[in-house]
Short mmCIF file of C-alpha atoms and ligand atoms in Angstrom, two decimals:
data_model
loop_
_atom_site.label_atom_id
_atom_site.label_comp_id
_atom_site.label_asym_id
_atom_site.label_seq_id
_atom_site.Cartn_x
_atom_site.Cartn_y
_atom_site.Cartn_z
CA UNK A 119 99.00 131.35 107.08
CA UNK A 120 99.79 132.69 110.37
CA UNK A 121 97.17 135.32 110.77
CA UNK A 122 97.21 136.39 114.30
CA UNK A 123 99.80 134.32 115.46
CA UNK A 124 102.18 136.08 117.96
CA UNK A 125 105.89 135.00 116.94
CA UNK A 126 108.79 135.69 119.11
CA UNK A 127 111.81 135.92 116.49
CA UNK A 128 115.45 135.50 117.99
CA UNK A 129 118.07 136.62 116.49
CA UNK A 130 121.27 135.01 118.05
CA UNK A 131 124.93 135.99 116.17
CA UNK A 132 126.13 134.85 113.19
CA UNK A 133 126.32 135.78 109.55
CA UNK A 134 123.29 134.51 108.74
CA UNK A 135 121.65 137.51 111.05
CA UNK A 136 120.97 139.44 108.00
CA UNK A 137 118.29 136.44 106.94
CA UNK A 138 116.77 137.44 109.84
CA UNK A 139 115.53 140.44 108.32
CA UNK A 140 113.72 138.86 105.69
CA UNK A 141 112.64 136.07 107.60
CA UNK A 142 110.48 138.60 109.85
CA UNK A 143 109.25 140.36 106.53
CA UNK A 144 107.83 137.11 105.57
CA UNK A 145 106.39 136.31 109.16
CA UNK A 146 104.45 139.57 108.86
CA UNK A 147 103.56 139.13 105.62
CA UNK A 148 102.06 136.08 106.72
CA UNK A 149 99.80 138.17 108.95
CA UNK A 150 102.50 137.13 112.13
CA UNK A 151 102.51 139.56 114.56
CA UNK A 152 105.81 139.78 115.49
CA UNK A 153 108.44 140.71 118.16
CA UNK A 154 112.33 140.94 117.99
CA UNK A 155 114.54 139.85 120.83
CA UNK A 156 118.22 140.22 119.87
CA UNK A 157 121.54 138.65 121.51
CA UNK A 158 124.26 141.30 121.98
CA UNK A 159 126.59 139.77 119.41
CA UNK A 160 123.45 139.58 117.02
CA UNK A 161 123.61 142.96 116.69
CA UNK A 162 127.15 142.81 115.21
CA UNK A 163 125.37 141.38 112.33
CA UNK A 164 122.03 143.37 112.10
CA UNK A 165 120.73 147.02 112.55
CA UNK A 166 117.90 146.56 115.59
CA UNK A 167 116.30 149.42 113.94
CA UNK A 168 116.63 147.26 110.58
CA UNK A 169 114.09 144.69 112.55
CA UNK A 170 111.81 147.27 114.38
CA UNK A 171 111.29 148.80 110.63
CA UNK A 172 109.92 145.96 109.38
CA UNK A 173 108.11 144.61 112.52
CA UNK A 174 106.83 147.77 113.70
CA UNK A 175 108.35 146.84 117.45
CA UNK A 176 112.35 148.20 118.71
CA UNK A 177 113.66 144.27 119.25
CA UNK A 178 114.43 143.65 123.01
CA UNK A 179 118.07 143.99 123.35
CA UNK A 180 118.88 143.52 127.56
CA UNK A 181 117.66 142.86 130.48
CA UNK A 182 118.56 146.20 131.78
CA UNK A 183 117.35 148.81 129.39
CA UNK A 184 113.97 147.90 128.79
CA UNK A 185 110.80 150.07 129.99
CA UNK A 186 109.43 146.45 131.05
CA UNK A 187 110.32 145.03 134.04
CA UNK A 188 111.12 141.99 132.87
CA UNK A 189 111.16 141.86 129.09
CA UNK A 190 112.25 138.06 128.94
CA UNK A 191 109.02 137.00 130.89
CA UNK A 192 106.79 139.13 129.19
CA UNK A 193 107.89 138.82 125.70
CA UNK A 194 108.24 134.29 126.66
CA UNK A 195 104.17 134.67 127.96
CA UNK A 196 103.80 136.89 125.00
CA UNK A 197 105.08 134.29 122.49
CA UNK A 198 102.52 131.90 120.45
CA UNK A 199 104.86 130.99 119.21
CA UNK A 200 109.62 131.28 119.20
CA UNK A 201 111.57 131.11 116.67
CA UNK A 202 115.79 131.33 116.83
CA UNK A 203 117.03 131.73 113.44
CA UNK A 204 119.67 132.23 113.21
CA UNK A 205 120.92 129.96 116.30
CA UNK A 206 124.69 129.30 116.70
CA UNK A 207 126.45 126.89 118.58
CA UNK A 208 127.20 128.86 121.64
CA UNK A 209 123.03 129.97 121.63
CA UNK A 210 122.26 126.31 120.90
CA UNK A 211 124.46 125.15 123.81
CA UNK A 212 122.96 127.43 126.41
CA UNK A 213 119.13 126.52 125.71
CA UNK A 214 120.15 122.73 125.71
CA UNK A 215 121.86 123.63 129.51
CA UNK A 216 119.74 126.20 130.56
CA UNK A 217 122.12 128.96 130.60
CA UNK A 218 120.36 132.17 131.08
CA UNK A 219 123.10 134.38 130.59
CA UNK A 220 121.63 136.86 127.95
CA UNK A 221 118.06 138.22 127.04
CA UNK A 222 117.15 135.79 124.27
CA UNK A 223 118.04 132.67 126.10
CA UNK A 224 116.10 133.48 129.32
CA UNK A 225 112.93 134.65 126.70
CA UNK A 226 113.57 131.08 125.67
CA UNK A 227 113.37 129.74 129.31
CA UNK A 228 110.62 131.83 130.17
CA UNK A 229 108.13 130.48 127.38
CA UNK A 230 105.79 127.41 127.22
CA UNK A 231 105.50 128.29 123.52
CA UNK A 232 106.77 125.81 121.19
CA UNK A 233 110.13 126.52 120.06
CA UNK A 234 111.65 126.75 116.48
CA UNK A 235 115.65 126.41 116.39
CA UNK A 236 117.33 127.35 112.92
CA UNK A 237 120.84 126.08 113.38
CA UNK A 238 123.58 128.27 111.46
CA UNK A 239 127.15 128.02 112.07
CA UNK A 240 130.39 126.17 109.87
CA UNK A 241 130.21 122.21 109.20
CA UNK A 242 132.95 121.62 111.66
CA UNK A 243 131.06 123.24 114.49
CA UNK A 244 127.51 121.93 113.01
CA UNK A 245 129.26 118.09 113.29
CA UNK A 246 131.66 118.65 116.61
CA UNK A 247 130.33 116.00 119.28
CA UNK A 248 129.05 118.96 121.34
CA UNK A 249 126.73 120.56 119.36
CA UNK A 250 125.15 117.65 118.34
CA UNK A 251 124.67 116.52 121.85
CA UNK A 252 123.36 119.54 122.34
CA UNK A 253 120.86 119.52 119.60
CA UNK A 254 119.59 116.00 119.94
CA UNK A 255 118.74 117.81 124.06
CA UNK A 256 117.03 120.21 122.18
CA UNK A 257 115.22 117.94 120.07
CA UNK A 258 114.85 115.33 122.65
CA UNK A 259 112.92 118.74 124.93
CA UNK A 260 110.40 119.58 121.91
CA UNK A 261 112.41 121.97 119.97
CA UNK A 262 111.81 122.01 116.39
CA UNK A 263 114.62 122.01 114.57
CA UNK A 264 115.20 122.91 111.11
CA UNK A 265 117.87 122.42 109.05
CA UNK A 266 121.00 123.24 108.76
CA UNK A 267 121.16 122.94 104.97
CA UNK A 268 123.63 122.50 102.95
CA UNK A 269 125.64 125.04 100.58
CA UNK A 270 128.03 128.12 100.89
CA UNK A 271 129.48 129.04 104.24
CA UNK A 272 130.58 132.25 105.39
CA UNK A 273 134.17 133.08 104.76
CA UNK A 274 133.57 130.98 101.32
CA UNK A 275 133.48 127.59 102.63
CA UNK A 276 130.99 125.58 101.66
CA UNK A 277 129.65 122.65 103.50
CA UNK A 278 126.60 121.60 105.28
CA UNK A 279 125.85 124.19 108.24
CA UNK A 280 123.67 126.98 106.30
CA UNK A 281 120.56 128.64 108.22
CA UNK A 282 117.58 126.97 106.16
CA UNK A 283 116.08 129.98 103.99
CA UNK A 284 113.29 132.10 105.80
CA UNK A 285 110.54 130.36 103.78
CA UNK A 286 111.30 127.18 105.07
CA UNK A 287 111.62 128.53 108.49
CA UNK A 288 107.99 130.10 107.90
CA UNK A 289 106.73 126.41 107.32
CA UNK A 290 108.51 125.31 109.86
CA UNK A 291 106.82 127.74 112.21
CA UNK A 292 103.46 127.19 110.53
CA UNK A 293 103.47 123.37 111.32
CA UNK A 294 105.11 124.19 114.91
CA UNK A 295 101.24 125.92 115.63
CA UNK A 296 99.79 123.34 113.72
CA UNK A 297 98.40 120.06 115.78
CA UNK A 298 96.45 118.20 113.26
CA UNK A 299 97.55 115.20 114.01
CA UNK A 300 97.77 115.18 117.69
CA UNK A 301 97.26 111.86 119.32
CA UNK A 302 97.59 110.34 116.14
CA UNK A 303 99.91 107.27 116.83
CA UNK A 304 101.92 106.67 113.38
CA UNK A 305 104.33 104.12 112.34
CA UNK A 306 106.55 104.93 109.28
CA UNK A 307 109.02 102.68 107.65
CA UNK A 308 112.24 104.10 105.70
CA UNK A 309 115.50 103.68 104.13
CA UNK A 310 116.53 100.36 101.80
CA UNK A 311 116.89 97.40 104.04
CA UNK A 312 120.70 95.05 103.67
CA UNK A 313 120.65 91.58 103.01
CA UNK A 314 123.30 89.60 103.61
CA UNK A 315 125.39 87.75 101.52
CA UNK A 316 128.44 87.29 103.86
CA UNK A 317 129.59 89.54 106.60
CA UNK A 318 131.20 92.23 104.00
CA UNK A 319 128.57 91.93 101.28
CA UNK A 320 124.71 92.62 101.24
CA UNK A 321 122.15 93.16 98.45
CA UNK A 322 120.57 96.78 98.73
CA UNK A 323 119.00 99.53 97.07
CA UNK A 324 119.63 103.26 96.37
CA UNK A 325 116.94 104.58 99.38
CA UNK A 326 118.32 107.03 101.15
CA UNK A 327 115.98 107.28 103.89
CA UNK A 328 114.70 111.18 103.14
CA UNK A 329 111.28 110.36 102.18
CA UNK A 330 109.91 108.39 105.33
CA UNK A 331 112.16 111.02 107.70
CA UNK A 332 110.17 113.62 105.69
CA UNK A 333 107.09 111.94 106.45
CA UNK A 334 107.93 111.16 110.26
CA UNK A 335 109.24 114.88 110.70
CA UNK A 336 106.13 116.07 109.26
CA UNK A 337 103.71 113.93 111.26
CA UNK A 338 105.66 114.50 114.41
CA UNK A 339 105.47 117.99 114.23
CA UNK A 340 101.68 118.20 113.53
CA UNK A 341 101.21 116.53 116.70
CA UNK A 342 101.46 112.82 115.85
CA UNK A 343 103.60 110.10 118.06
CA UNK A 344 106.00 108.77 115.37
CA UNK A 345 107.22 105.30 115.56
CA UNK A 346 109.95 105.43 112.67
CA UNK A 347 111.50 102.17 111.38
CA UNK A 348 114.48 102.76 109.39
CA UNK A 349 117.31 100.89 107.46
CA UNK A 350 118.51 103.81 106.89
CA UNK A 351 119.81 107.36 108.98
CA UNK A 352 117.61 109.08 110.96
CA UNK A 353 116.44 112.52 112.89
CA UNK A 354 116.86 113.13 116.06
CA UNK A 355 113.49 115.15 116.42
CA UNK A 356 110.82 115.16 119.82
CA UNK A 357 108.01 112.90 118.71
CA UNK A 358 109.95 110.43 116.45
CA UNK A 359 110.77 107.26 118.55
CA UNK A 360 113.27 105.56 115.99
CA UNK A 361 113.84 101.98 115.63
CA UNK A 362 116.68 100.94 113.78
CA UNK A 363 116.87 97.94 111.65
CA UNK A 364 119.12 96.53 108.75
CA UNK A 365 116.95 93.62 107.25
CA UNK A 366 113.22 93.16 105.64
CA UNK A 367 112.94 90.43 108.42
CA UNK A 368 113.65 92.93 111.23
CA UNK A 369 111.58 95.80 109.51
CA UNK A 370 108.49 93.14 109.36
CA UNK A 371 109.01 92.06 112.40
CA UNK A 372 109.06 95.89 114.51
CA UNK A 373 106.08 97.43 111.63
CA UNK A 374 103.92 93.97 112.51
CA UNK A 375 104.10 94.45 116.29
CA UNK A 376 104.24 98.65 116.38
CA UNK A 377 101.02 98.05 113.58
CA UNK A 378 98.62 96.57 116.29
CA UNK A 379 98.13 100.07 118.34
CA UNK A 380 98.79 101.89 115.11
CA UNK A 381 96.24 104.76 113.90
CA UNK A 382 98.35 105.36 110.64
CA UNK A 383 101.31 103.14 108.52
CA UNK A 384 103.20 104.76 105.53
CA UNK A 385 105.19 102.35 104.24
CA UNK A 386 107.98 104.79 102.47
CA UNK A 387 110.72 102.31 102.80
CA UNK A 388 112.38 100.46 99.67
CA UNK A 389 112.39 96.81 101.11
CA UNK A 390 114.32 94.06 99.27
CA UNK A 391 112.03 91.24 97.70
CA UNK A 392 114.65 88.67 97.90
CA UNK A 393 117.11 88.01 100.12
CA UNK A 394 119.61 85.48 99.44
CA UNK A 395 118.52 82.13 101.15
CA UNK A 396 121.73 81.06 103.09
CA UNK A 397 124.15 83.82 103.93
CA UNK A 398 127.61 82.79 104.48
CA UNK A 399 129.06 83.11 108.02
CA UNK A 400 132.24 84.14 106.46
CA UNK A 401 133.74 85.94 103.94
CA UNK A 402 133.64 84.59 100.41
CA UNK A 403 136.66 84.87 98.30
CA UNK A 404 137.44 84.72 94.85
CA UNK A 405 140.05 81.96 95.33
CA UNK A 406 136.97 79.93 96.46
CA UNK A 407 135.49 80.22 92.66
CA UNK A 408 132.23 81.85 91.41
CA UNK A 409 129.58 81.17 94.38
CA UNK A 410 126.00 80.43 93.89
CA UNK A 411 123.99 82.54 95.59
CA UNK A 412 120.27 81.55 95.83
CA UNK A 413 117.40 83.77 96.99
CA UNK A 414 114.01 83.11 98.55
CA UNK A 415 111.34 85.96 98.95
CA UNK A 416 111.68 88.41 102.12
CA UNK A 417 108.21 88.69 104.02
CA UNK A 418 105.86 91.65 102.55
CA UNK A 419 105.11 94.26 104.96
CA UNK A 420 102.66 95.88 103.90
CA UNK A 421 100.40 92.87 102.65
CA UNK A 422 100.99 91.57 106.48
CA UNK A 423 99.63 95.24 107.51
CA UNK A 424 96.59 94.85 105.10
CA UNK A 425 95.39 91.22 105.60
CA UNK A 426 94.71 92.55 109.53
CA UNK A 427 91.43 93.01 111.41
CA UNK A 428 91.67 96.03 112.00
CA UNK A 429 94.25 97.42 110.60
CA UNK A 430 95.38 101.12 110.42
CA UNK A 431 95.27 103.40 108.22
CA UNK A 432 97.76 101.63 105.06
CA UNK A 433 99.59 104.06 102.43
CA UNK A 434 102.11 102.09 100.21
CA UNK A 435 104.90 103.50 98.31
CA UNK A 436 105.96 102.43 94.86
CA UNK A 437 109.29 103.16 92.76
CA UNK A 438 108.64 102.92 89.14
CA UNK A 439 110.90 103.75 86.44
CA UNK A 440 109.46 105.05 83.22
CA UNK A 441 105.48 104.65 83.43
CA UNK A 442 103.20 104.87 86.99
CA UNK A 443 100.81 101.85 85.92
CA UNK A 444 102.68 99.40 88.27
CA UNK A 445 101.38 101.86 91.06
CA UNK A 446 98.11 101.83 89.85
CA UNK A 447 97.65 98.41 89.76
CA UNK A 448 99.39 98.09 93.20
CA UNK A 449 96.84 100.72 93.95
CA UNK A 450 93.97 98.40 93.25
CA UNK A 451 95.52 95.04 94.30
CA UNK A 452 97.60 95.92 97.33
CA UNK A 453 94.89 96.64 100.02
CA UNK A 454 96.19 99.80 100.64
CA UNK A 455 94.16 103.18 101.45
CA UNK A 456 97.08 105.10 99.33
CA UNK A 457 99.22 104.11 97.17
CA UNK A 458 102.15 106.82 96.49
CA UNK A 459 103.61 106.20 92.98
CA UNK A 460 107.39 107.75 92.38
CA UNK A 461 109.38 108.30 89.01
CA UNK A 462 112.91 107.23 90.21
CA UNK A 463 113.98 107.12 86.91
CA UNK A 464 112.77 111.36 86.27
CA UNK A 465 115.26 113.78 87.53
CA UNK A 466 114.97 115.35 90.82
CA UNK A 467 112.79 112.38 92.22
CA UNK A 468 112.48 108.97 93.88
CA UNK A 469 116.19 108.11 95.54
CA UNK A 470 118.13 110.27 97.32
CA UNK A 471 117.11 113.48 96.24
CA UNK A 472 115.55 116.26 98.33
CA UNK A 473 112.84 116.49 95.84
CA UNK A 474 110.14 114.00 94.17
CA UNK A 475 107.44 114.00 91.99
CA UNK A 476 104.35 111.95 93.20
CA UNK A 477 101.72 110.24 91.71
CA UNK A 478 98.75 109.57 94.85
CA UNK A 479 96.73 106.55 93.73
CA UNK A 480 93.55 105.61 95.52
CA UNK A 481 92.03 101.81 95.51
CA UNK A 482 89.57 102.79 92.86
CA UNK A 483 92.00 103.77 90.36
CA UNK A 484 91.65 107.21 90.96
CA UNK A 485 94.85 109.58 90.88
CA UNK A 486 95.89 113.24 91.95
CA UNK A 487 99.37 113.90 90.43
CA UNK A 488 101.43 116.57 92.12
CA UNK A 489 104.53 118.63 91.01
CA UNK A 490 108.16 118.09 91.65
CA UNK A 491 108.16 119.28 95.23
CA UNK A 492 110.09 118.99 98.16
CA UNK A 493 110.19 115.94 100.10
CA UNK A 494 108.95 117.95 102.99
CA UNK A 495 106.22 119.69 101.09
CA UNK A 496 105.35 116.00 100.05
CA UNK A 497 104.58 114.49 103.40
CA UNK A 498 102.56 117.66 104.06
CA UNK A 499 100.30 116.96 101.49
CA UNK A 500 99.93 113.38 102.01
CA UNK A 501 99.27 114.22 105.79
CA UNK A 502 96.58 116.48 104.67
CA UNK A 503 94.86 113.62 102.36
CA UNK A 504 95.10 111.36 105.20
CA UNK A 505 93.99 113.63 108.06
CA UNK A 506 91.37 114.92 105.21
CA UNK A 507 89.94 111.06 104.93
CA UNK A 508 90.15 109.86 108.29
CA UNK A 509 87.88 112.62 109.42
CA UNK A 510 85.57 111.32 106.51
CA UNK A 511 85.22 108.14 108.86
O1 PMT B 1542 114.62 107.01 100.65
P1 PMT B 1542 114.73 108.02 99.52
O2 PMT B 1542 116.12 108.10 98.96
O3 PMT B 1542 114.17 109.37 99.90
O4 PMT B 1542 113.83 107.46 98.32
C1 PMT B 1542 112.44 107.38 98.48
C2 PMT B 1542 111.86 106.11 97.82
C3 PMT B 1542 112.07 106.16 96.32
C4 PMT B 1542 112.53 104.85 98.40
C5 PMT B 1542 110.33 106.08 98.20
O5 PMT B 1542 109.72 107.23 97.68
C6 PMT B 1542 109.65 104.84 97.66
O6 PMT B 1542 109.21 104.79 96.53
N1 PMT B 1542 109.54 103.79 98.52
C7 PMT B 1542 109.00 102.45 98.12
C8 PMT B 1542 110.03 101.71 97.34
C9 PMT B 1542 109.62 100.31 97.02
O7 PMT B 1542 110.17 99.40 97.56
O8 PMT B 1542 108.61 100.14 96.19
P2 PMT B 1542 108.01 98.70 95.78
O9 PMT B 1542 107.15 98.99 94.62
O10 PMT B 1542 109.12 97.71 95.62
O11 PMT B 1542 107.14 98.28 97.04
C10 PMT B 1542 105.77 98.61 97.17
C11 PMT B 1542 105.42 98.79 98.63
O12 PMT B 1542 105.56 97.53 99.30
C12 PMT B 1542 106.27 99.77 99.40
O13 PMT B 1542 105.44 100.48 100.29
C13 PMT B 1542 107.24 98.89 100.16
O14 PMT B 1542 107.64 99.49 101.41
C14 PMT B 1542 106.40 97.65 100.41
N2 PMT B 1542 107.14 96.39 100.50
C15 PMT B 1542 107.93 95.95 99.48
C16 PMT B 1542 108.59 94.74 99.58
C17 PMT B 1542 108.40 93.97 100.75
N3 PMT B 1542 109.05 92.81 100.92
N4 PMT B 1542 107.63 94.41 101.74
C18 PMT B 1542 106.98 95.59 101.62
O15 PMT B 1542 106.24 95.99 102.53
#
């Protein structure tokens, strides 16, 4: 997967170090070719000579000790590719400012190789105000950043602020060198849009918004332009210009005007069909008696995306619960390229899960049905079927 590839790993201080050991077993077992560059307090946590073992190299440690001249510049013009895993706070602080006060942070500076940034640290510091301002910089400069996950913490906490395991890291890396889609100007819907009843209330849906970041995330870091719309959360990641919006009229309205220079539209969100007709301007109350709440239809998306001339690319999404033929037929009736049929009802997929188990349906009828994957692993594939069929053009 990464035969050849020249991948700078840095290895900044925290528990999580000791990952970093088997993260650069799996980057050379990938064919990698890799080199070590160590901060002084990451060697608290890991043996160098653990490292130069298993990559064959003695990691760079200082400026100062090196038979190079200048180990951060030749190691950063080295690099294919950098990786910092594990990165904590303090090393994720000085690459958003700049400061080149240690060996792996001027390599950093010194590269025009893309850069992957595997947060680790505790959920307070993950969420303090700082560190995400300085990871959305990082993002915002064309870092890719992945994770932090979610699970136990050192000192046996538990919370979300994990280093993403080394396989993921590996992808991560792998799509980082990967440009597929560059140029590629994509517009992704996500997240279960609100429609209100009053000012408290609304009528929603379970989405969670994972799938259509997945797929944004994914496109964005093959090379792709990313216009996400989104009810829901959203990444801060380079490449992924978000627009927020709460309703089915404001998601038609920004994926109907971001369509017209669109190559690409996955339509991952879960978008109410009704909405009620007259929302109240104030707050109803139980005093007031039972109200009546009527509904019209919301406008549909993605049959406003397929009725144009010419229109991009079109991949629908369906949530079924018990049998996929509803995707099928909306397969053959929507005027779709793709039709992506989901199980929410089958454990581990459709809502709020990491996970999901996908049917791909094609106008014709035809299927490919893939495993219960990652969410991650599942825009990958569908990027590949895409990318795969508009080269067939
Ligand atoms: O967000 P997560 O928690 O990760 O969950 C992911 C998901 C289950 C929401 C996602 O995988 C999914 O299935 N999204 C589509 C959900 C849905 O609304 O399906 P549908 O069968 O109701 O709609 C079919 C298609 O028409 C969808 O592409 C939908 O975006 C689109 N649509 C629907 C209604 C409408 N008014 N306009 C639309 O464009």
């Amino acid at each position: 997967m990464l035969s050849g590839r020249r991948v700078v790993l840095g290895v900044s201080g925290g528990v999580a170090a000791y990952k970093a050991a088997y993260l650069a077993r799996r980057l050379v077992e990938a064919g990698a070719d890799v080199r070590c560059v160590m901060s002084e307090s990451a060697t608290q946590f890991l043996g160098a000579q653990t490292l130069a073992a298993i990559t064959g190299e003695f990691p760079v440690l200082s400026f100062w000790d090196e038979a190079d001249v200048s180990p951060h510049t030749a190691l950063g013009q080295w690099a294919d590719v950098m990786v910092v895993a594990p990165a904590t706070a303090s090393t994720i602080a000085k690459l958003a400012s700049g400061t080149s006060d240690n060996v792996l942070i001027a390599t950093a500076l010194a590269t025009e190789a893309p850069i992957v940034v595997a947060p680790a640290m505790h959920t307070e510091m993950w969420e303090n105000a700082a560190t995400q301002r300085n990871i959305a910089i990082l993002a915002a400069d064309g870092a890719h950043v992945v994770g932090p996950a979610a699970g136990a913490l050192a000192g046996g906490d538990h919370g979300t602020g994990r280093m993403v395991e080394p396989d993921e890291i590996v992808a991560a890396i792998a799509g980082a060198l990967q440009a597929d889609l560059a140029g590629w100007r994509v517009v992704v819907t996500a997240g279960g849009t609100r429609e209100p009843i009053d000012p408290v209330r609304y009528i929603g849906n379970r989405s969670s918004g994972r799938m259509g970041n997945a797929i944004a995330v994914a496109a964005a870091r093959r090379g792709a332009h990313v216009v996400l719309i989104t009810a829901a959360a959203a990444p801060a990641v380079a490449g992924v210009e978000v627009i927020p919006v709460e309703t089915a009229q404001e998601m038609a309205d920004a994926a109907w005007s971001r369509c017209d220079d669109a190559d690409v539209a996955v339509m991952a969100a879960a978008v109410a069909d009704f909405r009620p007709l007259l929302p109240s301007d104030e707050k109803l109350r139980r005093g007031e008696g039972m109200p009546e709440i009527t509904l019209e239809p919301t406008p549909d998306i993605l049959a406003g995306i397929a009725s144009r001339s010419p229109r991009p690319y079109l991949v629908g999404f369906a949530a079924e619960s018990g049998s996929l033929e509803g995707a099928r037929r909306k397969a053959t009736t929507k005027g779709v390229d793709l039709l992506v049929g989901n199980d929410v009802a089958s454990p581990g997929s459709g809502f709020g899960t990491d996970t999901n188990q996908v049917t791909v349906y094609r106008p014709d009828g035809s299927a490919v049905e893939w495993p219960l994957l990652s969410k991650t692993e599942v825009a990958d594939r569908l990027w590949d079927l895409i990318r795969d069929d508009r080269q067939g053009d």
